[in-house]
Amino acid sequence: MSDLMDQQQYNCAVELTLSVIGGKWATIVLAHLKEGVHRYGALRRRIPAVSEKVLVQRLRGLEVSGLISRHSDGGNPPSVEYRLTPEGESLIPILEALHAWGEQRARRTGARIAPVAEAAGGGGR
Amino acid sequence: MSDLMDQQQYNCAVELTLSVIGGKWATIVLAHLKEGVHRYGALRRRIPAVSEKVLVQRLRGLEVSGLISRHSDGGNPPSVEYRLTPEGESLIPILEALHAWGEQRARRTGARIAPVAEAAGGGGR
DNA sequence: ACAAGAACTGACTTTGCGGTAAGCACCTGG
DNA sequence: CCAGGTGCTTACCGCAAAGTCAGTTCTTGT
């Protein structure tokens, strides 16, 4: 285990959690990854609003934090899979709570949530 | 019911949740408020790292979002209390999950979490 | 009279997260 | 041969959230 010793002083536990999964995209990436293993391109299509640069940045950051793991087959054309590590899986209660609350709030406020766009071509039935 | 109709298109429920409680401080404020009613000054002391400007901004924002309510006695010296609304209380599962995960992670990584500084004078032991 | 404390407000600056756009290395299909 | 797909990297830029710090109104304590 890489010991990522954190020398920062936090004034509450929530603050520490946010320092790991805070920001606009980290949690969203994790939320998709909790649904299973995904290739880089699959994540891109599921989160169309994020730019490639930021997506890669988040993936790297989450990897360093030990929440996700990256598996490349080294072949060509490249194929890279991302998945939650056991520690990443320990976030699932949070991710599900965030998801459930968002759905409830959407009902209350009338916000629209687009269905997940899974595949690139022709998947849409 | 104040209808805060949200015309934004979100691509997942988590994204919607983050649009409400995202940012560096909102969640932390809520986490303290879930422990009970707090006066403005008490929040300031419990979250020493936040500036007054930002604290007020967040409180106003959360009020507009319907998650907290503000009660001023109108007297002088002023006394203002903040508390979770019922909708704010619906966030408690999230807040507790964030808290629990932070504590676990602190144990794993050795991060230090300062105990909550409750009172202004003489609270230390 | 003066300082301190309550709960803010406002002007100004900074910073970092994120967005845009382009390029790269390699392979396959037409 | 060239477009298109895979999985990135790099340089540059912009903006909104956050930080700094001073000021404000009123009251109580000394």
GROMACS .gro file of C-alpha atoms (C1' of nucleotides) in nm:
model
  310
    1MET     CA    1   0.000   0.000   0.000
    2SER     CA    2   0.134   0.337  -0.092
    3ASP     CA    3   0.113   0.540   0.224
    4LEU     CA    4  -0.025   0.876   0.122
    5MET     CA    5   0.039   1.040   0.452
    6ASP     CA    6  -0.162   1.354   0.475
    7GLN     CA    7   0.002   1.619   0.686
    8GLN     CA    8  -0.284   1.862   0.652
    9GLN     CA    9  -0.483   1.964   0.958
   10TYR     CA   10  -0.854   1.935   0.892
   11ASN     CA   11  -1.105   2.081   1.124
   12CYS     CA   12  -1.367   1.821   1.055
   13ALA     CA   13  -1.397   1.484   0.890
   14VAL     CA   14  -1.620   1.615   0.615
   15GLU     CA   15  -1.349   1.859   0.516
   16LEU     CA   16  -1.107   1.571   0.469
   17THR     CA   17  -1.355   1.381   0.256
   18LEU     CA   18  -1.412   1.683   0.038
   19SER     CA   19  -1.039   1.728  -0.010
   20VAL     CA   20  -1.042   1.388  -0.177
   21ILE     CA   21  -1.370   1.382  -0.370
   22GLY     CA   22  -1.441   1.754  -0.386
   23GLY     CA   23  -1.441   1.951  -0.707
   24LYS     CA   24  -1.685   1.947  -0.991
   25TRP     CA   25  -1.608   1.613  -1.151
   26ALA     CA   26  -1.441   1.364  -0.917
   27THR     CA   27  -1.765   1.249  -0.759
   28ILE     CA   28  -1.938   1.220  -1.093
   29VAL     CA   29  -1.660   1.002  -1.230
   30LEU     CA   30  -1.681   0.781  -0.923
   31ALA     CA   31  -2.058   0.760  -0.955
   32HIS     CA   32  -2.025   0.619  -1.305
   33LEU     CA   33  -1.746   0.386  -1.204
   34LYS     CA   34  -1.957   0.242  -0.925
   35GLU     CA   35  -2.182   0.098  -1.198
   36GLY     CA   36  -1.895  -0.117  -1.315
   37VAL     CA   37  -1.568  -0.121  -1.503
   38HIS     CA   38  -1.544   0.139  -1.778
   39ARG     CA   39  -1.304   0.216  -2.055
   40TYR     CA   40  -1.176   0.567  -2.098
   41GLY     CA   41  -1.394   0.625  -2.402
   42ALA     CA   42  -1.701   0.494  -2.224
   43LEU     CA   43  -1.653   0.745  -1.946
   44ARG     CA   44  -1.614   1.021  -2.200
   45ARG     CA   45  -1.946   0.932  -2.358
   46ARG     CA   46  -2.123   0.897  -2.025
   47ILE     CA   47  -1.996   1.235  -1.907
   48PRO     CA   48  -2.011   1.441  -2.226
   49ALA     CA   49  -1.984   1.771  -2.041
   50VAL     CA   50  -1.634   1.710  -1.912
   51SER     CA   51  -1.333   1.792  -2.126
   52GLU     CA   52  -1.071   1.529  -2.195
   53LYS     CA   53  -0.809   1.722  -2.007
   54VAL     CA   54  -1.012   1.741  -1.693
   55LEU     CA   55  -1.132   1.383  -1.720
   56VAL     CA   56  -0.775   1.259  -1.737
   57GLN     CA   57  -0.673   1.490  -1.453
   58ARG     CA   58  -0.950   1.355  -1.230
   59LEU     CA   59  -0.874   0.995  -1.321
   60ARG     CA   60  -0.508   1.045  -1.233
   61GLY     CA   61  -0.596   1.219  -0.911
   62LEU     CA   62  -0.836   0.948  -0.803
   63GLU     CA   63  -0.577   0.687  -0.888
   64VAL     CA   64  -0.318   0.862  -0.673
   65SER     CA   65  -0.575   0.881  -0.394
   66GLY     CA   66  -0.617   0.506  -0.422
   67LEU     CA   67  -0.985   0.517  -0.511
   68ILE     CA   68  -0.967   0.384  -0.864
   69SER     CA   69  -0.726   0.169  -1.058
   70ARG     CA   70  -0.620   0.184  -1.418
   71HIS     CA   71  -0.555  -0.123  -1.630
   72SER     CA   72  -0.404  -0.087  -1.972
   73ASP     CA   73  -0.365  -0.385  -2.200
   74GLY     CA   74  -0.059  -0.216  -2.348
   75GLY     CA   75  -0.179  -0.319  -2.691
   76ASN     CA   76  -0.272  -0.115  -2.987
   77PRO     CA   77  -0.521   0.033  -3.039
   78PRO     CA   78  -0.497   0.112  -2.670
   79SER     CA   79  -0.760  -0.016  -2.432
   80VAL     CA   80  -0.766   0.118  -2.080
   81GLU     CA   81  -1.007   0.017  -1.810
   82TYR     CA   82  -1.088   0.203  -1.492
   83ARG     CA   83  -1.251   0.052  -1.188
   84LEU     CA   84  -1.306   0.126  -0.822
   85THR     CA   85  -1.053  -0.013  -0.580
   86PRO     CA   86  -1.182  -0.160  -0.254
   87GLU     CA   87  -1.125   0.178  -0.094
   88GLY     CA   88  -1.315   0.341  -0.376
   89GLU     CA   89  -1.598   0.097  -0.314
   90SER     CA   90  -1.615   0.223   0.041
   91LEU     CA   91  -1.750   0.544  -0.111
   92ILE     CA   92  -2.054   0.370  -0.253
   93PRO     CA   93  -2.281   0.469   0.037
   94ILE     CA   94  -2.192   0.833  -0.028
   95LEU     CA   95  -2.238   0.800  -0.402
   96GLU     CA   96  -2.575   0.636  -0.362
   97ALA     CA   97  -2.689   0.895  -0.112
   98LEU     CA   98  -2.586   1.173  -0.350
   99HIS     CA   99  -2.769   1.005  -0.635
  100ALA     CA  100  -3.086   0.941  -0.438
  101TRP     CA  101  -3.099   1.295  -0.306
  102GLY     CA  102  -3.047   1.437  -0.654
  103GLU     CA  103  -3.338   1.238  -0.788
  104GLN     CA  104  -3.565   1.349  -0.508
  105ARG     CA  105  -3.469   1.708  -0.557
  106ALA     CA  106  -3.524   1.681  -0.930
  107ARG     CA  107  -3.880   1.574  -0.855
  108ARG     CA  108  -3.929   1.863  -0.615
  109THR     CA  109  -3.780   2.132  -0.834
  110GLY     CA  110  -3.861   2.001  -1.179
  111ALA     CA  111  -3.498   1.985  -1.285
  112ARG     CA  112  -3.432   1.762  -1.580
  113ILE     CA  113  -3.179   1.483  -1.570
  114ALA     CA  114  -3.073   1.343  -1.904
  115PRO     CA  115  -3.064   0.966  -1.934
  116VAL     CA  116  -2.715   0.817  -1.952
  117ALA     CA  117  -2.582   0.794  -2.304
  118GLU     CA  118  -2.414   0.458  -2.296
  119ALA     CA  119  -2.272   0.382  -2.638
  120ALA     CA  120  -2.128   0.586  -2.922
  121GLY     CA  121  -2.313   0.457  -3.224
  122GLY     CA  122  -2.663   0.316  -3.245
  123GLY     CA  123  -2.698   0.198  -2.886
  124GLY     CA  124  -3.010   0.400  -2.824
  125ARG     CA  125  -3.252   0.112  -2.920
  126MET     CA  126  -4.361   2.645  -0.152
  127SER     CA  127  -4.108   2.869  -0.311
  128ASP     CA  128  -4.069   2.712  -0.651
  129LEU     CA  129  -3.704   2.721  -0.734
  130MET     CA  130  -3.756   2.578  -1.075
  131ASP     CA  131  -3.430   2.464  -1.212
  132GLN     CA  132  -3.412   2.488  -1.589
  133GLN     CA  133  -3.066   2.338  -1.609
  134GLN     CA  134  -3.013   2.006  -1.784
  135TYR     CA  135  -2.809   1.771  -1.570
  136ASN     CA  136  -2.665   1.455  -1.705
  137CYS     CA  137  -2.685   1.269  -1.380
  138ALA     CA  138  -2.849   1.303  -1.043
  139VAL     CA  139  -2.517   1.341  -0.864
  140GLU     CA  140  -2.443   1.644  -1.075
  141LEU     CA  141  -2.763   1.808  -0.959
  142THR     CA  142  -2.681   1.737  -0.596
  143LEU     CA  143  -2.338   1.887  -0.638
  144SER     CA  144  -2.484   2.199  -0.794
  145VAL     CA  145  -2.662   2.254  -0.463
  146ILE     CA  146  -2.411   2.141  -0.203
  147GLY     CA  147  -2.094   2.159  -0.410
  148GLY     CA  148  -1.818   2.405  -0.339
  149LYS     CA  149  -1.566   2.416  -0.062
  150TRP     CA  150  -1.784   2.520   0.230
  151ALA     CA  151  -2.154   2.448   0.182
  152THR     CA  152  -2.131   2.087   0.294
  153ILE     CA  153  -1.919   2.176   0.592
  154VAL     CA  154  -2.169   2.434   0.708
  155LEU     CA  155  -2.449   2.181   0.672
  156ALA     CA  156  -2.249   1.920   0.860
  157HIS     CA  157  -2.223   2.151   1.159
  158LEU     CA  158  -2.585   2.252   1.136
  159LYS     CA  159  -2.694   1.890   1.144
  160GLU     CA  160  -2.563   1.880   1.500
  161GLY     CA  161  -2.824   2.132   1.600
  162VAL     CA  162  -2.922   2.496   1.586
  163HIS     CA  163  -2.629   2.735   1.576
  164ARG     CA  164  -2.586   3.106   1.603
  165TYR     CA  165  -2.377   3.286   1.346
  166GLY     CA  166  -2.091   3.335   1.588
  167ALA     CA  167  -2.095   2.971   1.690
  168LEU     CA  168  -2.057   2.865   1.327
  169ARG     CA  169  -1.768   3.106   1.289
  170ARG     CA  170  -1.588   2.949   1.580
  171ARG     CA  171  -1.660   2.596   1.464
  172ILE     CA  172  -1.532   2.669   1.115
  173PRO     CA  173  -1.238   2.899   1.184
  174ALA     CA  174  -1.091   2.855   0.837
  175VAL     CA  175  -1.377   3.019   0.653
  176SER     CA  176  -1.388   3.395   0.612
  177GLU     CA  177  -1.689   3.589   0.727
  178LYS     CA  178  -1.773   3.695   0.377
  179VAL     CA  179  -1.782   3.342   0.247
  180LEU     CA  180  -1.967   3.208   0.549
  181VAL     CA  181  -2.242   3.462   0.498
  182GLN     CA  182  -2.250   3.392   0.124
  183ARG     CA  183  -2.293   3.020   0.185
  184LEU     CA  184  -2.557   3.072   0.450
  185ARG     CA  185  -2.755   3.294   0.215
  186GLY     CA  186  -2.715   3.047  -0.068
  187LEU     CA  187  -2.829   2.754   0.140
  188GLU     CA  188  -3.123   2.956   0.261
  189VAL     CA  189  -3.225   3.035  -0.095
  190SER     CA  190  -3.191   2.666  -0.179
  191GLY     CA  191  -3.431   2.590   0.104
  192LEU     CA  192  -3.189   2.379   0.303
  193ILE     CA  193  -3.147   2.603   0.606
  194SER     CA  194  -3.351   2.873   0.772
  195ARG     CA  195  -3.245   3.190   0.946
  196HIS     CA  196  -3.413   3.326   1.256
  197SER     CA  197  -3.321   3.667   1.385
  198ASP     CA  198  -3.465   3.796   1.709
  199GLY     CA  199  -3.439   4.144   1.563
  200GLY     CA  200  -3.304   4.267   1.896
  201ASN     CA  201  -2.979   4.421   1.988
  202PRO     CA  202  -2.716   4.296   2.025
  203PRO     CA  203  -2.829   4.087   1.729
  204SER     CA  204  -2.884   3.719   1.772
  205VAL     CA  205  -2.933   3.504   1.464
  206GLU     CA  206  -2.994   3.133   1.460
  207TYR     CA  207  -2.950   2.897   1.170
  208ARG     CA  208  -3.099   2.552   1.146
  209LEU     CA  209  -3.171   2.284   0.889
  210THR     CA  210  -3.512   2.290   0.726
  211PRO     CA  211  -3.688   1.958   0.670
  212GLU     CA  212  -3.538   1.950   0.323
  213GLY     CA  213  -3.198   2.020   0.472
  214GLU     CA  214  -3.252   1.732   0.709
  215SER     CA  215  -3.301   1.507   0.412
  216LEU     CA  216  -2.930   1.558   0.351
  217ILE     CA  217  -2.835   1.398   0.680
  218PRO     CA  218  -2.763   1.056   0.527
  219ILE     CA  219  -2.516   1.222   0.292
  220LEU     CA  220  -2.359   1.430   0.566
  221GLU     CA  221  -2.318   1.131   0.791
  222ALA     CA  222  -2.170   0.922   0.513
  223LEU     CA  223  -1.921   1.197   0.434
  224HIS     CA  224  -1.830   1.225   0.799
  225ALA     CA  225  -1.789   0.853   0.852
  226TRP     CA  226  -1.577   0.811   0.543
  227GLY     CA  227  -1.356   1.102   0.643
  228GLU     CA  228  -1.290   0.947   0.980
  229GLN     CA  229  -1.205   0.612   0.830
  230ARG     CA  230  -0.973   0.772   0.583
  231ALA     CA  231  -0.806   0.974   0.855
  232ARG     CA  232  -0.727   0.647   1.030
  233ARG     CA  233  -0.588   0.496   0.710
  234THR     CA  234  -0.379   0.793   0.605
  235GLY     CA  235  -0.286   0.941   0.940
  236ALA     CA  236  -0.448   1.274   0.862
  237ARG     CA  237  -0.524   1.483   1.164
  238ILE     CA  238  -0.867   1.617   1.235
  239ALA     CA  239  -0.885   1.893   1.492
  240PRO     CA  240  -1.153   1.855   1.756
  241VAL     CA  241  -1.440   2.100   1.719
  242ALA     CA  242  -1.374   2.427   1.898
  243GLU     CA  243  -1.712   2.491   2.050
  244ALA     CA  244  -1.688   2.805   2.259
  245ALA     CA  245  -1.497   3.130   2.231
  246GLY     CA  246  -1.330   3.170   2.569
  247GLY     CA  247  -1.178   2.906   2.794
  248GLY     CA  248  -1.324   2.597   2.628
  249GLY     CA  249  -0.987   2.423   2.590
  250ARG     CA  250  -1.003   2.140   2.852
  251DA     C1'  251  -1.535   5.752   2.674
  252DC     C1'  252  -1.355   5.348   2.489
  253DA     C1'  253  -1.303   4.872   2.371
  254DA     C1'  254  -1.514   4.464   2.257
  255DG     C1'  255  -1.857   4.175   2.075
  256DA     C1'  256  -2.268   4.066   1.784
  257DA     C1'  257  -2.377   4.004   1.276
  258DC     C1'  258  -2.293   4.146   0.892
  259DT     C1'  259  -2.150   4.434   0.406
  260DG     C1'  260  -1.858   4.579   0.036
  261DA     C1'  261  -1.440   4.663  -0.250
  262DC     C1'  262  -1.061   4.461  -0.426
  263DT     C1'  263  -0.733   4.078  -0.535
  264DT     C1'  264  -0.599   3.615  -0.604
  265DT     C1'  265  -0.608   3.142  -0.732
  266DG     C1'  266  -0.713   2.731  -0.907
  267DC     C1'  267  -1.040   2.453  -1.137
  268DG     C1'  268  -1.199   2.403  -1.536
  269DG     C1'  269  -1.275   2.502  -2.059
  270DT     C1'  270  -1.073   2.536  -2.550
  271DA     C1'  271  -0.804   2.380  -2.888
  272DA     C1'  272  -0.447   2.160  -3.084
  273DG     C1'  273  -0.120   1.778  -3.138
  274DC     C1'  274   0.070   1.293  -3.090
  275DA     C1'  275   0.135   0.779  -3.161
  276DC     C1'  276  -0.057   0.392  -3.329
  277DC     C1'  277  -0.377   0.088  -3.579
  278DT     C1'  278  -0.783  -0.051  -3.877
  279DG     C1'  279  -1.120  -0.002  -4.250
  280DG     C1'  280  -1.256   0.173  -4.691
  281DC     C1'  281  -0.368   0.703  -4.861
  282DC     C1'  282  -0.654   0.916  -4.559
  283DA     C1'  283  -1.022   0.938  -4.224
  284DG     C1'  284  -1.150   0.784  -3.789
  285DG     C1'  285  -1.100   0.575  -3.351
  286DT     C1'  286  -0.823   0.484  -2.920
  287DG     C1'  287  -0.604   0.731  -2.511
  288DC     C1'  288  -0.390   1.056  -2.403
  289DT     C1'  289  -0.055   1.551  -2.344
  290DT     C1'  290   0.038   2.037  -2.368
  291DA     C1'  291  -0.021   2.535  -2.389
  292DC     C1'  292  -0.311   2.896  -2.308
  293DC     C1'  293  -0.703   3.143  -2.111
  294DG     C1'  294  -1.109   3.275  -1.836
  295DC     C1'  295  -1.411   3.302  -1.465
  296DA     C1'  296  -1.628   3.222  -1.047
  297DA     C1'  297  -1.535   3.097  -0.593
  298DA     C1'  298  -1.268   3.218  -0.236
  299DG     C1'  299  -0.937   3.516   0.040
  300DT     C1'  300  -0.819   3.988   0.248
  301DC     C1'  301  -0.940   4.351   0.502
  302DA     C1'  302  -1.171   4.746   0.625
  303DG     C1'  303  -1.600   4.950   0.760
  304DT     C1'  304  -2.092   4.961   0.990
  305DT     C1'  305  -2.466   4.955   1.358
  306DC     C1'  306  -2.594   4.899   1.798
  307DT     C1'  307  -2.511   4.743   2.313
  308DT     C1'  308  -2.292   4.616   2.714
  309DG     C1'  309  -1.905   4.630   3.026
  310DT     C1'  310  -1.538   4.900   3.272
   0.00000   0.00000   0.00000
